[in-house]
Tab-separated table of C-alpha atoms and ligand atoms in Angstrom:
chain	number	residue	atom	x	y	z
R	1	UNK	CA	66.684	76.588	158.366
R	2	UNK	CA	63.734	74.246	158.481
R	3	UNK	CA	61.609	75.236	161.462
R	4	UNK	CA	58.420	73.249	161.894
R	5	UNK	CA	55.677	73.791	164.432
R	6	UNK	CA	54.194	70.335	164.989
R	7	UNK	CA	50.769	71.234	166.256
R	8	UNK	CA	47.734	69.432	167.634
R	9	UNK	CA	45.865	68.559	170.816
R	10	UNK	CA	47.329	66.341	173.559
R	11	UNK	CA	47.392	62.768	172.280
R	12	UNK	CA	47.483	63.721	168.585
R	13	UNK	CA	50.868	62.008	168.135
R	14	UNK	CA	53.212	65.023	168.191
R	15	UNK	CA	55.898	63.347	170.315
R	16	UNK	CA	55.968	60.138	168.288
R	17	UNK	CA	55.999	61.889	164.926
R	18	UNK	CA	58.650	64.350	166.154
R	19	UNK	CA	61.000	61.424	166.756
R	20	UNK	CA	60.619	60.351	163.135
R	21	UNK	CA	60.926	63.882	161.760
R	22	UNK	CA	64.099	64.778	163.659
R	23	UNK	CA	65.719	61.641	162.274
R	24	UNK	CA	64.592	62.195	158.687
R	25	UNK	CA	65.454	65.894	158.530
R	26	UNK	CA	68.263	66.115	161.136
R	27	UNK	CA	66.417	68.651	163.236
R	28	UNK	CA	66.565	69.458	166.939
R	29	UNK	CA	63.483	68.392	168.905
R	30	UNK	CA	62.216	71.192	171.107
R	31	UNK	CA	59.416	69.804	173.285
R	32	UNK	CA	58.465	72.136	176.120
R	33	UNK	CA	56.587	69.283	177.854
R	34	UNK	CA	59.771	67.137	177.794
R	35	UNK	CA	61.847	70.030	179.146
R	36	UNK	CA	59.367	70.571	181.997
R	37	UNK	CA	59.385	66.843	182.813
R	38	UNK	CA	63.197	66.949	182.865
R	39	UNK	CA	63.133	69.873	185.292
R	40	UNK	CA	60.634	68.052	187.527
R	41	UNK	CA	62.825	64.945	187.562
R	42	UNK	CA	65.885	67.036	188.426
R	43	UNK	CA	63.937	68.661	191.268
R	44	UNK	CA	64.670	72.232	190.161
R	45	UNK	CA	62.708	75.255	191.349
R	46	UNK	CA	61.259	75.650	187.847
R	47	UNK	CA	60.234	71.984	187.910
R	48	UNK	CA	58.480	72.371	191.230
R	49	UNK	CA	56.500	75.367	190.002
R	50	UNK	CA	55.605	73.679	186.732
R	51	UNK	CA	54.541	70.393	188.336
R	52	UNK	CA	51.601	71.860	190.230
R	53	UNK	CA	50.183	73.264	186.983
R	54	UNK	CA	51.001	70.273	184.780
R	55	UNK	CA	49.340	67.888	187.229
R	56	UNK	CA	46.114	69.893	186.905
R	57	UNK	CA	46.351	70.081	183.120
R	58	UNK	CA	46.873	73.867	183.191
R	59	UNK	CA	49.467	75.791	181.194
R	60	UNK	CA	52.751	76.987	182.683
R	61	UNK	CA	52.967	80.837	182.449
R	62	UNK	CA	54.169	82.252	179.116
R	63	UNK	CA	57.143	84.089	180.592
R	64	UNK	CA	58.636	80.924	182.083
R	65	UNK	CA	57.955	78.858	178.966
R	66	UNK	CA	59.314	81.427	176.503
R	67	UNK	CA	62.481	81.912	178.587
R	68	UNK	CA	63.090	78.183	178.508
R	69	UNK	CA	62.664	78.053	174.722
R	70	UNK	CA	65.138	80.928	174.260
R	71	UNK	CA	67.709	78.945	176.277
R	72	UNK	CA	67.167	75.811	174.230
R	73	UNK	CA	67.518	77.748	170.952
R	74	UNK	CA	70.730	79.375	172.180
R	75	UNK	CA	72.143	76.007	173.242
R	76	UNK	CA	71.637	74.743	169.668
R	77	UNK	CA	72.847	77.756	167.724
R	78	UNK	CA	74.242	75.654	164.863
R	79	UNK	CA	71.119	73.498	164.344
R	80	UNK	CA	69.777	72.906	160.821
R	81	UNK	CA	66.337	73.589	162.191
R	82	UNK	CA	63.877	72.744	164.937
R	83	UNK	CA	60.708	70.778	165.494
R	84	UNK	CA	58.623	72.755	167.958
R	85	UNK	CA	56.456	70.205	169.772
R	86	UNK	CA	53.922	71.536	172.277
R	87	UNK	CA	55.080	75.102	171.696
R	88	UNK	CA	53.690	77.657	171.010
R	89	UNK	CA	50.468	77.071	172.941
R	90	UNK	CA	49.225	80.664	173.330
R	91	UNK	CA	49.087	83.773	171.136
R	92	UNK	CA	51.775	85.418	173.284
R	93	UNK	CA	54.078	82.418	172.753
R	94	UNK	CA	53.496	82.417	168.980
R	95	UNK	CA	54.231	86.137	168.744
R	96	UNK	CA	57.352	85.753	170.899
R	97	UNK	CA	58.586	82.849	168.771
R	98	UNK	CA	58.231	84.878	165.562
R	99	UNK	CA	60.149	87.746	167.183
R	100	UNK	CA	62.919	85.513	168.542
R	101	UNK	CA	63.428	83.703	165.229
R	102	UNK	CA	63.360	86.955	163.288
R	103	UNK	CA	66.174	88.290	165.493
R	104	UNK	CA	68.138	85.186	164.502
R	105	UNK	CA	67.458	85.889	160.824
R	106	UNK	CA	65.069	82.966	160.396
R	107	UNK	CA	61.400	82.089	160.907
R	108	UNK	CA	58.806	79.330	161.009
R	109	UNK	CA	58.738	77.382	157.739
R	110	UNK	CA	55.395	75.703	158.329
R	111	UNK	CA	52.886	74.594	160.906
R	112	UNK	CA	51.690	71.009	160.587
R	113	UNK	CA	48.482	70.487	162.508
R	114	UNK	CA	47.600	66.898	163.437
R	115	UNK	CA	43.830	66.551	163.450
R	116	UNK	CA	42.291	63.925	165.771
R	117	UNK	CA	38.826	64.054	167.320
R	118	UNK	CA	38.319	64.322	171.075
R	119	UNK	CA	37.042	60.841	171.990
R	120	UNK	CA	39.995	59.241	170.185
R	121	UNK	CA	42.388	61.567	172.070
R	122	UNK	CA	40.926	60.591	175.447
R	123	UNK	CA	41.204	56.913	174.552
R	124	UNK	CA	44.832	57.283	173.427
R	125	UNK	CA	45.891	59.299	176.482
R	126	UNK	CA	44.277	56.909	178.986
R	127	UNK	CA	46.092	54.102	177.203
R	128	UNK	CA	49.405	55.965	177.285
R	129	UNK	CA	48.850	56.691	180.987
R	130	UNK	CA	48.976	52.974	181.764
R	131	UNK	CA	52.714	52.842	181.051
R	132	UNK	CA	53.963	56.431	180.680
R	133	UNK	CA	53.845	57.087	184.428
R	134	UNK	CA	52.517	60.575	183.574
R	135	UNK	CA	49.978	61.650	186.205
R	136	UNK	CA	48.320	63.970	183.676
R	137	UNK	CA	47.580	60.959	181.409
R	138	UNK	CA	45.863	58.893	184.084
R	139	UNK	CA	42.804	60.873	185.066
R	140	UNK	CA	40.033	61.455	182.542
R	141	UNK	CA	38.955	64.797	184.047
R	142	UNK	CA	42.538	66.143	183.779
R	143	UNK	CA	42.760	64.878	180.193
R	144	UNK	CA	39.478	66.609	179.329
R	145	UNK	CA	40.752	69.808	180.976
R	146	UNK	CA	43.917	69.684	178.848
R	147	UNK	CA	41.798	69.311	175.721
R	148	UNK	CA	39.550	72.209	176.836
R	149	UNK	CA	42.635	74.393	177.447
R	150	UNK	CA	43.893	73.394	173.984
R	151	UNK	CA	40.577	74.344	172.344
R	152	UNK	CA	40.450	77.692	174.123
R	153	UNK	CA	44.079	78.879	174.198
R	154	UNK	CA	45.941	76.896	171.571
R	155	UNK	CA	43.644	75.978	168.663
R	156	UNK	CA	43.252	79.685	167.685
R	157	UNK	CA	46.938	79.626	166.664
R	158	UNK	CA	45.803	77.860	163.492
R	159	UNK	CA	44.419	81.240	162.409
R	160	UNK	CA	47.694	82.921	163.391
R	161	UNK	CA	49.735	80.634	161.111
R	162	UNK	CA	46.935	80.397	158.547
R	163	UNK	CA	47.103	84.145	158.021
R	164	UNK	CA	50.827	83.698	157.283
R	165	UNK	CA	49.995	80.897	154.778
R	166	UNK	CA	51.896	78.357	156.883
R	167	UNK	CA	49.101	76.093	158.122
R	168	UNK	CA	48.843	72.503	156.857
R	169	UNK	CA	46.091	70.347	158.380
R	170	UNK	CA	47.151	66.681	158.549
R	171	UNK	CA	44.803	63.763	159.213
R	172	UNK	CA	46.177	62.263	162.449
R	173	UNK	CA	44.333	58.926	162.251
R	174	UNK	CA	46.111	55.942	160.696
R	175	UNK	CA	49.293	53.970	161.239
R	176	UNK	CA	52.463	55.716	162.387
R	177	UNK	CA	53.919	55.440	158.898
R	178	UNK	CA	50.762	56.681	157.177
R	179	UNK	CA	50.705	59.826	159.314
R	180	UNK	CA	54.457	60.282	158.854
R	181	UNK	CA	54.006	60.016	155.071
R	182	UNK	CA	51.426	62.814	155.174
R	183	UNK	CA	53.770	65.006	157.243
R	184	UNK	CA	56.643	64.369	154.846
R	185	UNK	CA	54.485	65.185	151.830
R	186	UNK	CA	53.479	68.472	153.455
R	187	UNK	CA	57.107	69.388	154.228
R	188	UNK	CA	58.437	68.455	150.799
C	1	AMP	P1	52.962	68.049	176.667
C	1	AMP	O1	54.009	67.043	176.944
C	1	AMP	O2	53.267	68.914	175.481
C	1	AMP	O3	51.585	67.453	176.596
C	1	AMP	O4	52.949	69.043	177.916
C	1	AMP	C1	52.625	68.587	179.217
C	1	AMP	C2	52.230	69.774	180.071
C	1	AMP	O5	53.334	70.688	180.178
C	1	AMP	C3	51.075	70.615	179.536
C	1	AMP	O6	49.813	70.080	179.865
C	1	AMP	C4	51.342	71.960	180.210
C	1	AMP	O7	50.955	71.918	181.577
C	1	AMP	C5	52.865	72.030	180.188
C	1	AMP	N1	53.329	72.692	178.943
C	1	AMP	C6	54.007	72.096	177.917
C	1	AMP	N2	54.265	72.982	176.939
C	1	AMP	C7	53.735	74.169	177.350
C	1	AMP	C8	53.649	75.462	176.758
C	1	AMP	N3	54.144	75.712	175.533
C	1	AMP	N4	53.046	76.442	177.468
C	1	AMP	C9	52.548	76.207	178.700
C	1	AMP	N5	52.568	75.008	179.290
C	1	AMP	C10	53.152	73.991	178.642
């Protein structure tokens, strides 16, 4: 299996590049943010709980998030591989993911980390907020909180995957196709 963690701060381009990668490599896109937004739209209990946190730019608890990922993996048992987008975001999630994949006789192939500096992220997210309808993209203080949460909780996962020799840092500035070319080169 080809299991890629597409990593990077909010606004780095993970969602957009995931779309291109799933097409090129016939992978299943596993975006925890998309799943949460689907639950919110459907008005489920999980969605209601998640919404309060997402709207503040805080993380949804690990237990809830990991359980959701397990379900999605089980629903796609015959997949060629997965693009993990927005997951894992904490050490507990990364450790759980390794355990879960190991039980399935597989593992993470590589972690591709899109590198974009903070002011560019804020600019991109405020721009996206104009037409995405996402409340968490429309308020600069929430955006900055999401980036702070990323720096504190999520960025350290680069060391986690680095120590497994799986980390590839990818310059996230450039055209869509330029960035995609760098991702493809890293995978191949
Ligand atoms: P995203 O679409 O990846 O930017 O995620 C939007 C929001 O969903 C985040 O700001 C978090 O509140 C929540 N979220 C998404 N993925 C996770 C995760 N792996 N762990 C905890 N919260 C998450």
